[in-house]
Each structure stands twice: as structure tokens, then as C-alpha cells.
């Protein structure tokens, strides 16, 4: 009764409705992926997927792309966001606007635009580096926001001045002082980028790359049971990634300074 | 542990937009001296300190250490230790790692670093706190570690930017004495920024009082308190009564408000010159009204308010001279109830005369 009083009936209704909305399709997909006959269940479809060389190839290719994108995004964005916070705060609204452009410009427009722009350099259009560069743009809203939030939580001016006063140049300050405090933000940015790269279909398909998303789409069109198994596997990857963020960042928050007074 | 150096600030100017934050500051700090920059918020004291540290670039002027200009030396190469107003320990490093960080950047060996860190921790009496993180230390301990971190580098000049302002009163007093004791022991040239006049008076060899980007007066704490060069200094440092007056003759003045004469002794001021008389609350003596004995130099007054300050009580007095503040020993204040009539006399030797602006 006490729980009911604290949590009114309508709240229970919406909670259950939301749970059903998310969990029922998942349950249906899981059940479908486990069906090996009219009334028999097993992991056969999972085996088929895992043993498919294309699965491993496309997944590894996408993971490699994801790592390249993460590295490129961080190398580009960490000094940029640091610089904006420290030396160019007036540029913040401009960069914020630029960072949301990937939401406004559809991936198909980006891909077609890039193909048109680099028409004369076919080797570049067919290189995986181009794809990584485009994914950096796609991940920009998430990378920028995660790093911006991380740096806003720090008294960056005082920490940077303190580092300078003991003899650290700005790159050393960034590496030794700022970056260790951005662990959570960097991990969040990295995992969001990996999720985007693993799920991106339009650009890779248009540029004729056989990424994991392209493979999922292909399986979805040709093999219904395997597609359901693949969907559950992808869901599992995402959860593993989320758990990794949780485990890697656990206890870090308490190392933040307890008070920053200016 | 440190080698002290002389610091000179010459014709320093810094403008932020339309505002002149620093407007022609000249200062010389002798090797081993403790000089405080004292002033209200916005007086430019922190900007001066940040320019000396290399965090801000001046529009013009120069900073010299031991006679050599450091204007073109970047902040991280200036060899100046700094303690900030905000807690500035690196949160992901332990106390020891914080102290060793600067030493590591200078390429010191592990053993040398450990020795220096131990020495610095011992200096601030935190030897047992080497493995703690900033969030495991109190505010006072964090500032002591910040001091140890600055001193471990054996800086030529120590800069302190209101390091006590975030601490509670008791810790502030304790740490203030500790900073002064360490500074005296090491003989390190120190520039200390504060807006707390009591702190500046207690800790400094000399004080530079700043207002609107300019140095108003430089002097020892006693000089600043007892011989303020302007009514701003008199009113900012300690409490003062300010009374408009004019010179009557070659030894007396008369207060504008009541015409009351006060004999100061021989002076060289011209008759009828308009002046301001500044007198501290402790320069006014109070006697009960019935004990006057007909003395004409005494001024009648009524007690309007009592403010208990511990050993003394501050009285607000309504008198023909205007509203005056006077300090009496708290034990005597019991016999001076609110509303009672008293007689006050001004100690001529405690009156400071300044030209009226």
C-alpha cells in the first residue's frame, strides 16, 4: 500500500506501458531467433551467423573503422573543446551550431556531396579513410557534447593555471592534468561513436563498403531467422558496451575536486 | 630550500575593454620580502599578480626578476610558485603526485622527486597525507598541499592569490600564521593578494593598497594604519571617523559641523585651508557626562548603538561633530548604556589631517 501511495496508479500504468513497448518486440525477436522448427528451439541461427565469414569480416571492418573514427574524433575535438573553453569562449555558440549540423544534413546528402567533391580523386572515394572522416562528422554532435560537458564540470582555468605555474606547457597540461579528469567524457564520446559507426548504413552503402550495418541489412532481406539472431547479437554488443562504460568509469566521479571556488 | 629574488613591477598597465584594470602600477619587492597587495574587488590586485605569473599579458610595462625582464618568458618557464584562491590540486593525482608533477616536468630522478616531495610535505606538516587525493583533504589541507607543491619547485618568487578566502575563520587564522612562518624560514620573496585588511596587516612586511587599478600607498602595516596617505586608505584599512574641518591658526583646527576647535600643536598649514580630519575609533576617549569638570575641549554625545567586538565594544555616538565611532574596553561599556549622555575627547596625536578633495 505504501508503495502504491508513493507511486500513483497512472505512474504504474505508464511504466508498464513503456516496458511492454520496449520489451515485447525484443522478446518476439528473441523467440523468433531461437526457433529451429515448428515447436523446437535452439541456438542454430546464432551459430549460422557467427560462422558466416561475412559476419566476422564486416564486424571487424566496422570495428576497425570505429576505432579510427574514435581516435580521429578525440585527437581533433579534445584540443578544440579545450581551446574554446580556455581561450575562445565566444566561439562556443558557433561550434555548438556546427556540431549539430550532422542532424540537419542527412547522411545521403553528405555522401552524395562527398562523391561529387572528390570525383577527380577516385582512390580517395574508395579508401576507408574517407569513411572514417565522414563518420567523424556524423559523430560530431555526440563527441562535442560529451567532451564539452566533461570540461564544463572542471574548473579548467584554475587547473590549467596551476599546471602552468608548476612548469607545464599547454599540451602537457592537456595530457597530464585535463585528460585524466575527462575519462568519463572520453569514454562516453568513444562508445557513442562506436555505436554510430556500427549502425551507420546510408553512407557506407552508397560508397559501396561492406560494413556491419550493410551486412545486417543484407541478412535482413535474405534470411529472416538469421536476421533476428543478428539483431539480438547487436543488442548484446550494445549492452556490453554500456556495461563497459559503467565498469570503467565506476568510482571515478569521486576523484573530482570536491569544491572549486572562484 | 629556495633562493630569494627581487621583483620589480614597472609602469604596468592592463585594459579590459573600456576598464583600466591596472593603471600604471610601480612596485619594488626586495629579496625575501613579504608584500601584500590589498584592495577591494575590482581594484586590479589579482590582475597584477596574474601578469607577474605570466597568465595575463600587460598592455604596457614590465616585470623584472633580479633586474632581468621576464616579459617574454611564458608562464610555465617563469619559475614562480603560485597558490590560488580556488582549490587547485590535480584531482586525479595524490598529494605526493601533485607535488612531484612539476619536479617530473623538470626531469628530476624518481629519488630526487621523492626526497623533495617529502621535504615539502614535512614543511606543511602533512607527511602522513602523501597518498590522499584532494577530495580526501579538508580545504585548509588542500591549500597547504598547494603551498607545498609551489615551494617544492624552489621558485624565485611565491605568488599567493587570496589563498585563505575559501576557508573558515579559524583555519584561516591558523594557516595565515603558518604561511608567514614558512615564508620567514625560507626567506622567499612573496607577493600576496588579499582583500582582507586584517590579514594583510598581520602577515606582511609591507602592504601596497590598491584602488581603481592604482597603488594608493605602499608602507609597513603600521604606516598604512596610522598614517594613511588618503581617505580611501584610511577608510579601507581599519575603521575611521572622517570629519571635515578648516585650519584656524598655526596650531588648531575647527570642525565644520559644530565649529568646535581642536588644538593639534604647531603645524605649517595655511589658515582657512579646507581639510579632512581622520581619527580612528580608539583615538576617541569617553567619559560619563557627570565627570566633565567643565572642560571646554570635551564634546557632549549620546550613545546610539553598541557593537560587541570581544575585548572592545564599539560605540556609535551622536554628537555635534556628527556620528562618530569610538572603541572602549568591553568591561567599561557596561556602565555606558544605550541613550546615555557622555563626553568625548579627541586625542590630537591620533588625528590625521589630509587636504579635502
mmCIF file of C-alpha atoms in Angstrom, chain B residues 19 114 139 262 312 325:
data_model
loop_
_atom_site.group_PDB
_atom_site.id
_atom_site.type_symbol
_atom_site.label_atom_id
_atom_site.label_comp_id
_atom_site.label_asym_id
_atom_site.label_seq_id
_atom_site.Cartn_x
_atom_site.Cartn_y
_atom_site.Cartn_z
ATOM 1 C CA UNK B 19 38.076 49.452 -17.982
ATOM 2 C CA UNK B 114 60.565 11.659 -3.634
ATOM 3 C CA UNK B 139 40.079 22.919 2.464
ATOM 4 C CA UNK B 262 40.805 71.177 18.423
ATOM 5 C CA UNK B 312 36.460 46.093 22.970
ATOM 6 C CA UNK B 325 32.586 55.625 16.279
#
